[in-house]
């Protein structure tokens, strides 16, 4: 039995659209977190989706979870090179304080290019990374933790 091409394309379109993306509206200029006084983490974008492209493949979140993409900019305001470990960053649920660690780190580019969890940052330099975190899909990510220090993410009203 042959399936018409139109039906096949329609079915493919339905599968593609079932992966909705939620974009969180962040409060401008209120998501800059001073970590250790001279290191600034800025969250400049957040979204969630049930699946994520990873260069030449695609990963799908476990049932009941979504992937939250946290777009960050880290600025070294010191005069020394510092070590940064993105595996020390996690999202917490506001009620139970359960930690959801970073699953993947990507360069902040149009195409998903993997990056290492650990890197160095020169004096007076910045770098942008996208942190992918598996998070419960019915909850809004409101707390960010960096090496044990917690910061509340501010959203637009």
Short mmCIF file of C-alpha atoms in Angstrom, two decimals:
data_model
loop_
_atom_site.label_atom_id
_atom_site.label_comp_id
_atom_site.label_asym_id
_atom_site.label_seq_id
_atom_site.Cartn_x
_atom_site.Cartn_y
_atom_site.Cartn_z
CA UNK A 1 0.00 0.00 0.00
CA UNK A 2 1.48 3.34 -1.05
CA UNK A 3 1.11 6.39 1.16
CA UNK A 4 0.66 9.63 -0.77
CA UNK A 5 3.56 12.06 -0.43
CA UNK A 6 1.21 14.76 0.91
CA UNK A 7 0.18 12.58 3.87
CA UNK A 8 3.79 11.75 4.62
CA UNK A 9 4.78 15.43 4.61
CA UNK A 10 1.76 16.33 6.74
CA UNK A 11 2.67 13.67 9.30
CA UNK A 12 6.26 14.96 9.39
CA UNK A 13 5.02 18.51 9.94
CA UNK A 14 2.84 17.41 12.87
CA UNK A 15 5.82 15.65 14.49
CA UNK A 16 7.97 18.75 14.07
CA UNK A 17 5.36 21.11 15.53
CA UNK A 18 4.83 18.91 18.58
CA UNK A 19 8.13 20.22 19.93
CA UNK A 20 6.98 23.63 21.13
CA UNK A 21 9.43 26.16 22.49
CA UNK A 22 8.65 28.37 25.48
CA UNK A 23 10.58 31.64 25.60
CA UNK A 24 10.79 33.22 29.05
CA UNK A 25 10.57 37.02 29.15
CA UNK A 26 13.40 38.11 31.43
CA UNK A 27 13.46 41.44 33.19
CA UNK A 28 16.00 43.64 31.41
CA UNK A 29 19.18 44.53 33.34
CA UNK A 30 18.11 42.61 36.47
CA UNK A 31 19.74 39.26 35.83
CA UNK A 32 23.37 40.24 36.38
CA UNK A 33 24.76 38.24 39.29
CA UNK A 34 28.03 39.26 40.90
CA UNK A 35 29.79 36.07 41.83
CA UNK A 36 32.87 36.43 44.03
CA UNK A 37 32.67 40.22 43.54
CA UNK A 38 34.76 40.38 40.37
CA UNK A 39 33.05 37.72 38.23
CA UNK A 40 29.70 38.59 36.71
CA UNK A 41 27.20 36.06 35.38
CA UNK A 42 24.51 37.61 33.20
CA UNK A 43 21.46 35.58 32.16
CA UNK A 44 20.35 37.28 28.95
CA UNK A 45 17.92 34.68 27.62
CA UNK A 46 15.98 31.58 28.61
CA UNK A 47 13.79 29.15 26.73
CA UNK A 48 12.60 25.57 27.06
CA UNK A 49 11.88 22.83 24.54
CA UNK A 50 11.27 19.09 24.66
CA UNK A 51 14.13 18.41 22.26
CA UNK A 52 17.40 20.03 21.28
CA UNK A 53 19.53 19.92 18.14
CA UNK A 54 23.14 19.03 18.88
CA UNK A 55 25.03 19.61 15.67
CA UNK A 56 24.48 16.39 13.75
CA UNK A 57 21.86 14.82 16.03
CA UNK A 58 18.91 15.60 18.26
CA UNK A 59 18.31 14.79 21.92
CA UNK A 60 14.87 14.40 23.48
CA UNK A 61 14.04 15.18 27.11
CA UNK A 62 12.79 12.41 29.39
CA UNK A 63 9.03 12.20 29.90
CA UNK A 64 7.89 14.93 32.30
CA UNK A 65 10.99 17.05 31.64
CA UNK A 66 12.05 19.75 29.24
CA UNK A 67 15.41 21.21 28.27
CA UNK A 68 15.88 24.75 29.59
CA UNK A 69 18.44 26.75 27.60
CA UNK A 70 20.07 29.37 29.81
CA UNK A 71 21.98 31.94 27.76
CA UNK A 72 24.78 33.32 29.91
CA UNK A 73 27.55 35.83 29.59
CA UNK A 74 30.42 35.53 32.06
CA UNK A 75 32.67 38.55 32.59
CA UNK A 76 36.01 38.46 34.38
CA UNK A 77 36.50 41.87 36.00
CA UNK A 78 39.82 40.91 37.59
CA UNK A 79 43.35 41.40 36.30
CA UNK A 80 44.06 37.66 36.45
CA UNK A 81 43.03 34.65 34.38
CA UNK A 82 40.29 32.68 36.12
CA UNK A 83 38.93 29.14 35.84
CA UNK A 84 35.24 28.68 35.08
CA UNK A 85 33.41 25.40 35.63
CA UNK A 86 29.88 25.34 34.21
CA UNK A 87 29.23 21.98 35.89
CA UNK A 88 28.99 24.03 39.11
CA UNK A 89 25.91 25.83 37.72
CA UNK A 90 22.41 24.45 38.23
CA UNK A 91 18.77 25.44 38.32
CA UNK A 92 16.76 24.87 41.48
CA UNK A 93 13.05 24.53 41.89
CA UNK A 94 11.83 27.32 44.15
CA UNK A 95 9.71 25.11 46.44
CA UNK A 96 11.81 22.01 47.15
CA UNK A 97 15.27 23.40 46.26
CA UNK A 98 16.03 20.30 44.15
CA UNK A 99 19.12 20.87 41.98
CA UNK A 100 19.03 20.31 38.23
CA UNK A 101 22.63 20.41 36.93
CA UNK A 102 23.89 21.45 33.51
CA UNK A 103 23.58 18.60 31.00
CA UNK A 104 25.33 20.22 28.04
CA UNK A 105 27.30 23.42 27.32
CA UNK A 106 27.23 25.08 23.90
CA UNK A 107 28.89 28.08 22.34
CA UNK A 108 26.44 30.94 21.81
CA UNK A 109 26.19 30.57 18.04
CA UNK A 110 23.36 29.96 15.58
CA UNK A 111 24.45 26.34 15.15
CA UNK A 112 24.81 24.21 18.31
CA UNK A 113 28.57 23.80 18.77
CA UNK A 114 29.51 21.87 21.92
CA UNK A 115 31.80 23.56 24.43
CA UNK A 116 33.67 22.24 27.44
CA UNK A 117 32.31 22.52 30.97
CA UNK A 118 35.65 23.86 32.18
CA UNK A 119 37.42 26.80 30.59
CA UNK A 120 39.63 29.75 31.47
CA UNK A 121 38.79 33.40 31.03
CA UNK A 122 41.44 36.08 30.64
CA UNK A 123 41.53 39.37 32.56
CA UNK A 124 38.80 41.86 31.61
CA UNK A 125 37.32 39.35 29.12
CA UNK A 126 33.82 37.93 28.58
CA UNK A 127 32.43 34.80 27.03
CA UNK A 128 28.93 33.65 26.14
CA UNK A 129 27.67 30.11 26.61
CA UNK A 130 24.32 28.34 26.40
CA UNK A 131 23.72 25.95 29.29
CA UNK A 132 21.24 23.14 28.61
CA UNK A 133 19.52 21.83 31.74
CA UNK A 134 16.94 19.05 32.05
CA UNK A 135 14.14 20.53 34.21
CA UNK A 136 10.55 19.50 35.14
CA UNK A 137 8.26 20.67 32.33
CA UNK A 138 5.45 22.03 34.52
CA UNK A 139 7.72 24.30 36.57
CA UNK A 140 9.17 27.72 35.84
CA UNK A 141 12.94 27.89 36.50
CA UNK A 142 13.35 30.69 39.04
CA UNK A 143 16.58 29.99 40.94
CA UNK A 144 20.11 29.76 39.59
CA UNK A 145 22.92 28.32 41.69
CA UNK A 146 26.61 28.97 41.00
CA UNK A 147 29.07 27.10 43.26
CA UNK A 148 26.55 27.05 46.12
CA UNK A 149 25.47 30.70 45.82
CA UNK A 150 21.82 31.17 44.85
CA UNK A 151 20.36 33.91 42.67
CA UNK A 152 16.72 34.55 41.85
CA UNK A 153 15.99 34.95 38.15
CA UNK A 154 13.88 38.05 37.46
CA UNK A 155 11.11 37.83 34.86
CA UNK A 156 9.11 40.59 33.19
CA UNK A 157 5.62 40.99 34.58
#
